[in-house]
Amino acid sequence: MDDRQFRTAMGKFATGVTVIATDVDGDVHGMTANAFMSVSLDPKLVVISIGEKARILEKIKQSQTFSVNILAADQQELSMIFAGQLKEHREVEFDRLDGKPVLNGAVAQIACDVSAVHLEGDHTLFIGRVTDIHLEDAEPLIFYSGKYRALAEEKAVTV
């Protein structure tokens, strides 16, 4: 298989969209990512996967903290800003949760301290110990097969 086929296959897994954020010396850095998952309930752990060429990689290594902001359906523009898909510069305001930068309006804001770092292939996996969570009642932004999507109302099915 070639790289394109592998990427296409991975894109067939529908995911939420997150913005990973960290703070170094008062400067907030963010990156759109969908490589995020929960790891453990006790202790509460999550993992994010950051490419070796991503600018935020060294920032997280420096700060030893990060937040995961699970974006709401109306936050596609934020995803595009942090994915570098918009040409014009847009200022983004961050709130704070346990001292970590978070995006207002996200479905979930998850504040983390780095508890372990693993280099695997061309990515670094950061295991984060969850220090605080804030939830909103909103629909999530979805990404599937290279496109942003929204959840559709489910029709009742009799089984």
Short mmCIF file of N, CA and C in Angstrom, two decimals:
data_model
loop_
_atom_site.label_atom_id
_atom_site.label_comp_id
_atom_site.label_asym_id
_atom_site.label_seq_id
_atom_site.Cartn_x
_atom_site.Cartn_y
_atom_site.Cartn_z
N MET A 1 0.85 -1.19 0.00
CA MET A 1 0.00 0.00 0.00
C MET A 1 0.88 1.23 0.00
N ASP A 2 0.40 2.32 -0.59
CA ASP A 2 1.18 3.55 -0.58
C ASP A 2 0.63 4.50 0.49
N ASP A 3 1.32 5.62 0.70
CA ASP A 3 0.94 6.58 1.74
C ASP A 3 -0.47 7.12 1.52
N ARG A 4 -0.84 7.43 0.28
CA ARG A 4 -2.15 8.00 -0.03
C ARG A 4 -3.25 7.00 0.32
N GLN A 5 -3.05 5.73 -0.01
CA GLN A 5 -4.05 4.71 0.30
C GLN A 5 -4.23 4.58 1.81
N PHE A 6 -3.11 4.62 2.55
CA PHE A 6 -3.18 4.53 4.00
C PHE A 6 -3.95 5.72 4.57
N ARG A 7 -3.62 6.94 4.11
CA ARG A 7 -4.32 8.15 4.58
C ARG A 7 -5.81 8.06 4.27
N THR A 8 -6.16 7.60 3.09
CA THR A 8 -7.56 7.48 2.70
C THR A 8 -8.28 6.49 3.61
N ALA A 9 -7.65 5.37 3.89
CA ALA A 9 -8.25 4.37 4.79
C ALA A 9 -8.46 4.95 6.19
N MET A 10 -7.48 5.68 6.71
CA MET A 10 -7.61 6.28 8.05
C MET A 10 -8.70 7.34 8.06
N GLY A 11 -8.91 8.02 6.94
CA GLY A 11 -9.95 9.02 6.83
C GLY A 11 -11.35 8.45 6.84
N LYS A 12 -11.47 7.14 6.67
CA LYS A 12 -12.78 6.49 6.71
C LYS A 12 -13.29 6.28 8.13
N PHE A 13 -12.47 6.62 9.11
CA PHE A 13 -12.89 6.57 10.50
C PHE A 13 -13.40 7.95 10.89
N ALA A 14 -14.72 8.08 11.09
CA ALA A 14 -15.30 9.37 11.45
C ALA A 14 -14.81 9.77 12.84
N THR A 15 -14.36 11.01 12.97
CA THR A 15 -13.85 11.49 14.25
C THR A 15 -14.45 12.84 14.59
N GLY A 16 -14.30 13.20 15.83
CA GLY A 16 -14.54 14.57 16.23
C GLY A 16 -13.33 15.39 15.80
N VAL A 17 -13.42 16.69 15.98
CA VAL A 17 -12.32 17.58 15.64
C VAL A 17 -11.90 18.31 16.90
N THR A 18 -10.60 18.32 17.16
CA THR A 18 -10.09 19.01 18.35
C THR A 18 -9.10 20.09 17.96
N VAL A 19 -8.93 21.03 18.86
CA VAL A 19 -7.79 21.94 18.81
C VAL A 19 -7.00 21.65 20.08
N ILE A 20 -5.74 21.28 19.87
CA ILE A 20 -4.81 21.07 20.97
C ILE A 20 -4.15 22.42 21.23
N ALA A 21 -4.07 22.82 22.48
CA ALA A 21 -3.47 24.12 22.80
C ALA A 21 -2.50 23.98 23.96
N THR A 22 -1.49 24.83 23.95
CA THR A 22 -0.53 24.89 25.05
C THR A 22 -0.06 26.33 25.19
N ASP A 23 0.59 26.61 26.28
CA ASP A 23 1.03 27.96 26.60
C ASP A 23 2.50 27.92 27.00
N VAL A 24 3.33 28.72 26.32
CA VAL A 24 4.74 28.83 26.68
C VAL A 24 5.04 30.31 26.89
N ASP A 25 5.41 30.66 28.11
CA ASP A 25 5.76 32.04 28.45
C ASP A 25 4.68 33.04 28.06
N GLY A 26 3.41 32.66 28.26
CA GLY A 26 2.30 33.56 27.97
C GLY A 26 1.83 33.56 26.54
N ASP A 27 2.53 32.85 25.65
CA ASP A 27 2.10 32.75 24.25
C ASP A 27 1.36 31.43 24.04
N VAL A 28 0.12 31.53 23.54
CA VAL A 28 -0.69 30.34 23.30
C VAL A 28 -0.43 29.83 21.89
N HIS A 29 -0.27 28.53 21.79
CA HIS A 29 -0.05 27.85 20.51
C HIS A 29 -1.13 26.78 20.37
N GLY A 30 -1.69 26.64 19.14
CA GLY A 30 -2.75 25.67 18.94
C GLY A 30 -2.59 24.94 17.62
N MET A 31 -3.22 23.77 17.52
CA MET A 31 -3.16 22.95 16.33
C MET A 31 -4.43 22.11 16.24
N THR A 32 -5.02 22.06 15.05
CA THR A 32 -6.17 21.18 14.83
C THR A 32 -5.69 19.74 14.74
N ALA A 33 -6.41 18.84 15.39
CA ALA A 33 -6.02 17.42 15.38
C ALA A 33 -7.25 16.55 15.57
N ASN A 34 -7.21 15.35 15.00
CA ASN A 34 -8.25 14.38 15.32
C ASN A 34 -7.65 13.11 15.92
N ALA A 35 -6.32 13.12 16.13
CA ALA A 35 -5.64 11.99 16.75
C ALA A 35 -5.64 12.18 18.26
N PHE A 36 -6.77 11.82 18.87
CA PHE A 36 -7.01 12.00 20.30
C PHE A 36 -7.90 10.86 20.76
N MET A 37 -7.63 10.35 21.96
CA MET A 37 -8.53 9.35 22.53
C MET A 37 -8.32 9.26 24.04
N SER A 38 -9.32 8.70 24.70
CA SER A 38 -9.18 8.44 26.14
C SER A 38 -8.36 7.17 26.31
N VAL A 39 -7.65 7.09 27.43
CA VAL A 39 -6.77 5.95 27.70
C VAL A 39 -7.21 5.20 28.95
N SER A 40 -7.56 5.96 30.00
CA SER A 40 -7.81 5.33 31.29
C SER A 40 -8.79 6.17 32.09
N LEU A 41 -9.62 5.48 32.87
CA LEU A 41 -10.55 6.16 33.77
C LEU A 41 -9.91 6.40 35.14
N ASP A 42 -9.06 5.46 35.58
CA ASP A 42 -8.42 5.59 36.89
C ASP A 42 -6.96 5.19 36.79
N PRO A 43 -6.05 6.15 36.64
CA PRO A 43 -6.28 7.60 36.65
C PRO A 43 -6.86 8.06 35.32
N LYS A 44 -7.40 9.26 35.31
CA LYS A 44 -7.99 9.82 34.09
C LYS A 44 -6.88 10.27 33.15
N LEU A 45 -6.73 9.53 32.02
CA LEU A 45 -5.66 9.79 31.06
C LEU A 45 -6.23 9.87 29.65
N VAL A 46 -5.61 10.73 28.84
CA VAL A 46 -5.91 10.82 27.40
C VAL A 46 -4.59 10.78 26.65
N VAL A 47 -4.66 10.56 25.33
CA VAL A 47 -3.46 10.61 24.50
C VAL A 47 -3.73 11.48 23.28
N ILE A 48 -2.71 12.26 22.90
CA ILE A 48 -2.75 13.00 21.65
C ILE A 48 -1.52 12.59 20.85
N SER A 49 -1.63 12.65 19.54
CA SER A 49 -0.55 12.26 18.65
C SER A 49 -0.16 13.47 17.81
N ILE A 50 1.10 13.89 17.93
CA ILE A 50 1.58 15.10 17.26
C ILE A 50 2.71 14.73 16.30
N GLY A 51 2.58 15.14 15.05
CA GLY A 51 3.59 14.88 14.04
C GLY A 51 4.91 15.55 14.36
N GLU A 52 6.00 14.88 13.99
CA GLU A 52 7.34 15.39 14.29
C GLU A 52 7.63 16.74 13.65
N LYS A 53 6.90 17.11 12.58
CA LYS A 53 7.13 18.39 11.90
C LYS A 53 6.22 19.50 12.43
N ALA A 54 5.30 19.18 13.33
CA ALA A 54 4.36 20.17 13.84
C ALA A 54 5.08 21.17 14.76
N ARG A 55 4.77 22.43 14.58
CA ARG A 55 5.41 23.49 15.40
C ARG A 55 5.06 23.36 16.87
N ILE A 56 3.87 22.82 17.17
CA ILE A 56 3.44 22.74 18.56
C ILE A 56 4.18 21.66 19.35
N LEU A 57 4.85 20.75 18.67
CA LEU A 57 5.52 19.63 19.35
C LEU A 57 6.48 20.11 20.43
N GLU A 58 7.40 20.97 20.06
CA GLU A 58 8.39 21.46 21.03
C GLU A 58 7.74 22.30 22.12
N LYS A 59 6.64 22.99 21.77
CA LYS A 59 5.94 23.83 22.75
C LYS A 59 5.34 22.97 23.86
N ILE A 60 4.75 21.83 23.49
CA ILE A 60 4.19 20.93 24.51
C ILE A 60 5.31 20.31 25.34
N LYS A 61 6.42 19.96 24.69
CA LYS A 61 7.55 19.42 25.44
C LYS A 61 8.06 20.44 26.45
N GLN A 62 8.06 21.71 26.08
CA GLN A 62 8.51 22.78 26.98
C GLN A 62 7.54 22.99 28.13
N SER A 63 6.25 23.13 27.81
CA SER A 63 5.26 23.49 28.83
C SER A 63 4.86 22.33 29.72
N GLN A 64 4.93 21.11 29.16
CA GLN A 64 4.49 19.90 29.87
C GLN A 64 3.01 19.94 30.23
N THR A 65 2.25 20.77 29.49
CA THR A 65 0.81 20.86 29.66
C THR A 65 0.16 21.02 28.29
N PHE A 66 -1.11 20.67 28.21
CA PHE A 66 -1.88 20.94 26.99
C PHE A 66 -3.37 20.86 27.33
N SER A 67 -4.16 21.39 26.42
CA SER A 67 -5.61 21.20 26.52
C SER A 67 -6.10 20.57 25.23
N VAL A 68 -7.19 19.84 25.36
CA VAL A 68 -7.88 19.28 24.20
C VAL A 68 -9.24 19.96 24.17
N ASN A 69 -9.53 20.63 23.07
CA ASN A 69 -10.81 21.33 22.91
C ASN A 69 -11.60 20.60 21.83
N ILE A 70 -12.63 19.87 22.22
CA ILE A 70 -13.46 19.14 21.26
C ILE A 70 -14.44 20.16 20.68
N LEU A 71 -14.30 20.44 19.39
CA LEU A 71 -15.03 21.53 18.78
C LEU A 71 -16.51 21.22 18.56
N ALA A 72 -17.31 22.29 18.68
CA ALA A 72 -18.75 22.22 18.42
C ALA A 72 -18.99 22.39 16.92
N ALA A 73 -20.17 21.98 16.47
CA ALA A 73 -20.52 22.02 15.05
C ALA A 73 -20.37 23.42 14.46
N ASP A 74 -20.55 24.46 15.26
CA ASP A 74 -20.44 25.83 14.76
C ASP A 74 -19.01 26.40 14.84
N GLN A 75 -18.02 25.54 15.11
CA GLN A 75 -16.64 26.01 15.26
C GLN A 75 -15.71 25.53 14.13
N GLN A 76 -16.28 25.25 12.97
CA GLN A 76 -15.47 24.81 11.83
C GLN A 76 -14.39 25.84 11.49
N GLU A 77 -14.71 27.13 11.56
CA GLU A 77 -13.72 28.16 11.24
C GLU A 77 -12.51 28.06 12.18
N LEU A 78 -12.74 27.78 13.47
CA LEU A 78 -11.62 27.61 14.40
C LEU A 78 -10.74 26.44 13.98
N SER A 79 -11.37 25.35 13.57
CA SER A 79 -10.61 24.20 13.09
C SER A 79 -9.73 24.61 11.91
N MET A 80 -10.30 25.35 10.99
CA MET A 80 -9.57 25.77 9.80
C MET A 80 -8.44 26.74 10.13
N ILE A 81 -8.66 27.62 11.10
CA ILE A 81 -7.60 28.55 11.53
C ILE A 81 -6.40 27.77 12.04
N PHE A 82 -6.65 26.81 12.94
CA PHE A 82 -5.55 26.07 13.56
C PHE A 82 -4.99 24.97 12.68
N ALA A 83 -5.64 24.70 11.56
CA ALA A 83 -5.10 23.77 10.57
C ALA A 83 -4.32 24.52 9.49
N GLY A 84 -4.28 25.85 9.59
CA GLY A 84 -3.57 26.66 8.60
C GLY A 84 -4.29 26.72 7.27
N GLN A 85 -5.61 26.52 7.27
CA GLN A 85 -6.39 26.50 6.02
C GLN A 85 -6.92 27.87 5.63
N LEU A 86 -6.84 28.86 6.52
CA LEU A 86 -7.30 30.21 6.20
C LEU A 86 -6.09 31.10 6.00
N LYS A 87 -6.07 31.82 4.92
CA LYS A 87 -4.90 32.63 4.56
C LYS A 87 -4.77 33.88 5.43
N GLU A 88 -5.89 34.56 5.69
CA GLU A 88 -5.81 35.80 6.46
C GLU A 88 -5.68 35.48 7.95
N HIS A 89 -4.90 36.29 8.66
CA HIS A 89 -4.68 36.09 10.09
C HIS A 89 -5.94 36.44 10.86
N ARG A 90 -6.32 35.60 11.78
CA ARG A 90 -7.48 35.86 12.65
C ARG A 90 -7.02 35.71 14.09
N GLU A 91 -7.38 36.67 14.90
CA GLU A 91 -7.06 36.62 16.33
C GLU A 91 -8.06 35.71 17.03
N VAL A 92 -7.57 34.81 17.86
CA VAL A 92 -8.44 33.88 18.59
C VAL A 92 -8.23 34.10 20.08
N GLU A 93 -9.34 34.25 20.80
CA GLU A 93 -9.26 34.44 22.24
C GLU A 93 -9.38 33.10 22.96
N PHE A 94 -8.57 32.95 23.99
CA PHE A 94 -8.59 31.73 24.80
C PHE A 94 -9.04 32.07 26.21
N ASP A 95 -9.83 31.17 26.79
CA ASP A 95 -10.14 31.22 28.22
C ASP A 95 -9.10 30.36 28.92
N ARG A 96 -9.26 30.14 30.21
CA ARG A 96 -8.35 29.28 30.98
C ARG A 96 -9.14 28.26 31.77
N LEU A 97 -8.60 27.05 31.82
CA LEU A 97 -9.14 25.97 32.64
C LEU A 97 -7.95 25.34 33.33
N ASP A 98 -7.90 25.41 34.64
CA ASP A 98 -6.76 24.93 35.42
C ASP A 98 -5.45 25.53 34.87
N GLY A 99 -5.52 26.78 34.44
CA GLY A 99 -4.33 27.48 33.95
C GLY A 99 -3.97 27.19 32.50
N LYS A 100 -4.66 26.23 31.87
CA LYS A 100 -4.35 25.88 30.49
C LYS A 100 -5.27 26.65 29.55
N PRO A 101 -4.79 27.01 28.34
CA PRO A 101 -5.63 27.74 27.40
C PRO A 101 -6.70 26.83 26.79
N VAL A 102 -7.94 27.32 26.76
CA VAL A 102 -9.06 26.57 26.19
C VAL A 102 -9.92 27.49 25.34
N LEU A 103 -10.66 26.88 24.42
CA LEU A 103 -11.53 27.62 23.51
C LEU A 103 -12.96 27.66 24.03
N ASN A 104 -13.48 28.86 24.21
CA ASN A 104 -14.86 29.05 24.65
C ASN A 104 -15.81 28.45 23.62
N GLY A 105 -16.84 27.76 24.09
CA GLY A 105 -17.84 27.20 23.21
C GLY A 105 -17.55 25.78 22.74
N ALA A 106 -16.38 25.25 23.06
CA ALA A 106 -16.06 23.87 22.69
C ALA A 106 -17.01 22.93 23.42
N VAL A 107 -17.35 21.81 22.80
CA VAL A 107 -18.21 20.80 23.42
C VAL A 107 -17.59 20.31 24.73
N ALA A 108 -16.27 20.13 24.70
CA ALA A 108 -15.53 19.75 25.91
C ALA A 108 -14.18 20.43 25.90
N GLN A 109 -13.78 20.92 27.06
CA GLN A 109 -12.44 21.44 27.28
C GLN A 109 -11.79 20.51 28.30
N ILE A 110 -10.62 19.98 27.93
CA ILE A 110 -9.95 19.00 28.79
C ILE A 110 -8.54 19.51 29.07
N ALA A 111 -8.28 19.86 30.32
CA ALA A 111 -6.96 20.37 30.73
C ALA A 111 -6.10 19.19 31.17
N CYS A 112 -4.83 19.18 30.72
CA CYS A 112 -3.96 18.03 31.00
C CYS A 112 -2.55 18.47 31.36
N ASP A 113 -1.91 17.66 32.20
CA ASP A 113 -0.47 17.71 32.44
C ASP A 113 0.13 16.49 31.76
N VAL A 114 1.27 16.67 31.10
CA VAL A 114 1.92 15.54 30.43
C VAL A 114 2.42 14.56 31.48
N SER A 115 2.03 13.28 31.34
CA SER A 115 2.52 12.27 32.28
C SER A 115 3.50 11.30 31.63
N ALA A 116 3.48 11.21 30.29
CA ALA A 116 4.43 10.35 29.59
C ALA A 116 4.52 10.81 28.13
N VAL A 117 5.68 10.53 27.52
CA VAL A 117 5.92 10.89 26.12
C VAL A 117 6.51 9.67 25.43
N HIS A 118 5.95 9.32 24.27
CA HIS A 118 6.43 8.16 23.52
C HIS A 118 6.63 8.56 22.06
N LEU A 119 7.81 8.34 21.53
CA LEU A 119 8.08 8.57 20.12
C LEU A 119 7.74 7.28 19.37
N GLU A 120 6.80 7.38 18.43
CA GLU A 120 6.38 6.22 17.63
C GLU A 120 6.32 6.65 16.17
N GLY A 121 7.15 6.05 15.31
CA GLY A 121 7.16 6.43 13.90
C GLY A 121 7.48 7.90 13.75
N ASP A 122 6.68 8.60 12.96
CA ASP A 122 6.92 10.02 12.74
C ASP A 122 6.03 10.91 13.61
N HIS A 123 5.53 10.36 14.72
CA HIS A 123 4.69 11.11 15.66
C HIS A 123 5.18 10.90 17.10
N THR A 124 4.86 11.88 17.93
CA THR A 124 5.08 11.76 19.37
C THR A 124 3.72 11.65 20.03
N LEU A 125 3.57 10.65 20.90
CA LEU A 125 2.35 10.45 21.66
C LEU A 125 2.55 11.08 23.04
N PHE A 126 1.66 11.98 23.39
CA PHE A 126 1.68 12.59 24.73
C PHE A 126 0.53 11.99 25.52
N ILE A 127 0.85 11.34 26.63
CA ILE A 127 -0.17 10.87 27.55
C ILE A 127 -0.41 12.03 28.51
N GLY A 128 -1.67 12.44 28.63
CA GLY A 128 -2.00 13.55 29.50
C GLY A 128 -2.84 13.11 30.67
N ARG A 129 -2.43 13.55 31.88
CA ARG A 129 -3.25 13.33 33.08
C ARG A 129 -4.25 14.47 33.15
N VAL A 130 -5.52 14.13 33.11
CA VAL A 130 -6.58 15.14 33.08
C VAL A 130 -6.68 15.81 34.45
N THR A 131 -6.58 17.15 34.43
CA THR A 131 -6.63 17.92 35.67
C THR A 131 -7.95 18.65 35.86
N ASP A 132 -8.69 18.87 34.76
CA ASP A 132 -10.00 19.51 34.86
C ASP A 132 -10.73 19.34 33.53
N ILE A 133 -12.05 19.43 33.61
CA ILE A 133 -12.90 19.30 32.42
C ILE A 133 -14.04 20.31 32.52
N HIS A 134 -14.39 20.90 31.37
CA HIS A 134 -15.59 21.74 31.27
C HIS A 134 -16.38 21.26 30.06
N LEU A 135 -17.70 21.08 30.25
CA LEU A 135 -18.56 20.56 29.19
C LEU A 135 -19.63 21.57 28.79
N GLU A 136 -19.98 21.57 27.51
CA GLU A 136 -21.08 22.39 26.98
C GLU A 136 -22.09 21.46 26.32
N ASP A 137 -23.35 21.87 26.31
CA ASP A 137 -24.39 21.08 25.65
C ASP A 137 -24.51 21.58 24.21
N ALA A 138 -23.76 20.96 23.31
CA ALA A 138 -23.76 21.38 21.90
C ALA A 138 -23.45 20.17 21.04
N GLU A 139 -23.78 20.26 19.77
CA GLU A 139 -23.46 19.20 18.82
C GLU A 139 -21.98 19.30 18.42
N PRO A 140 -21.30 18.16 18.21
CA PRO A 140 -19.87 18.18 17.86
C PRO A 140 -19.64 18.42 16.36
N LEU A 141 -18.47 18.93 16.05
CA LEU A 141 -18.00 19.00 14.67
C LEU A 141 -17.41 17.63 14.33
N ILE A 142 -17.75 17.11 13.16
CA ILE A 142 -17.32 15.77 12.75
C ILE A 142 -16.44 15.90 11.50
N PHE A 143 -15.47 14.99 11.37
CA PHE A 143 -14.62 14.95 10.18
C PHE A 143 -14.63 13.52 9.65
N TYR A 144 -14.93 13.40 8.34
CA TYR A 144 -14.99 12.08 7.72
C TYR A 144 -14.58 12.20 6.26
N SER A 145 -13.68 11.35 5.83
CA SER A 145 -13.27 11.25 4.44
C SER A 145 -12.85 12.60 3.86
N GLY A 146 -12.10 13.35 4.69
CA GLY A 146 -11.54 14.62 4.24
C GLY A 146 -12.49 15.79 4.25
N LYS A 147 -13.68 15.64 4.86
CA LYS A 147 -14.67 16.72 4.87
C LYS A 147 -15.27 16.89 6.26
N TYR A 148 -15.63 18.14 6.57
CA TYR A 148 -16.37 18.43 7.79
C TYR A 148 -17.79 17.94 7.62
N ARG A 149 -18.36 17.40 8.69
CA ARG A 149 -19.72 16.86 8.66
C ARG A 149 -20.44 17.29 9.93
N ALA A 150 -21.73 17.01 9.97
CA ALA A 150 -22.54 17.23 11.16
C ALA A 150 -23.29 15.95 11.45
N LEU A 151 -23.66 15.77 12.70
CA LEU A 151 -24.49 14.61 13.05
C LEU A 151 -25.88 14.81 12.49
N ALA A 152 -26.50 13.75 12.05
CA ALA A 152 -27.89 13.79 11.58
C ALA A 152 -28.78 13.16 12.64
N GLU A 153 -29.99 13.63 12.73
CA GLU A 153 -30.94 13.03 13.67
C GLU A 153 -31.18 11.58 13.28
N GLU A 154 -31.17 10.73 14.27
CA GLU A 154 -31.36 9.31 14.03
C GLU A 154 -32.85 8.98 13.98
N LYS A 155 -33.24 8.22 12.99
CA LYS A 155 -34.64 7.79 12.91
C LYS A 155 -34.81 6.58 13.83
N ALA A 156 -35.98 6.50 14.45
CA ALA A 156 -36.25 5.39 15.36
C ALA A 156 -36.24 4.08 14.57
N VAL A 157 -35.52 3.11 15.13
CA VAL A 157 -35.41 1.80 14.50
C VAL A 157 -35.92 0.77 15.51
N THR A 158 -36.82 -0.06 15.06
CA THR A 158 -37.31 -1.14 15.93
C THR A 158 -36.46 -2.38 15.66
N VAL A 159 -35.93 -2.94 16.75
CA VAL A 159 -35.07 -4.11 16.61
C VAL A 159 -35.78 -5.33 17.15
#
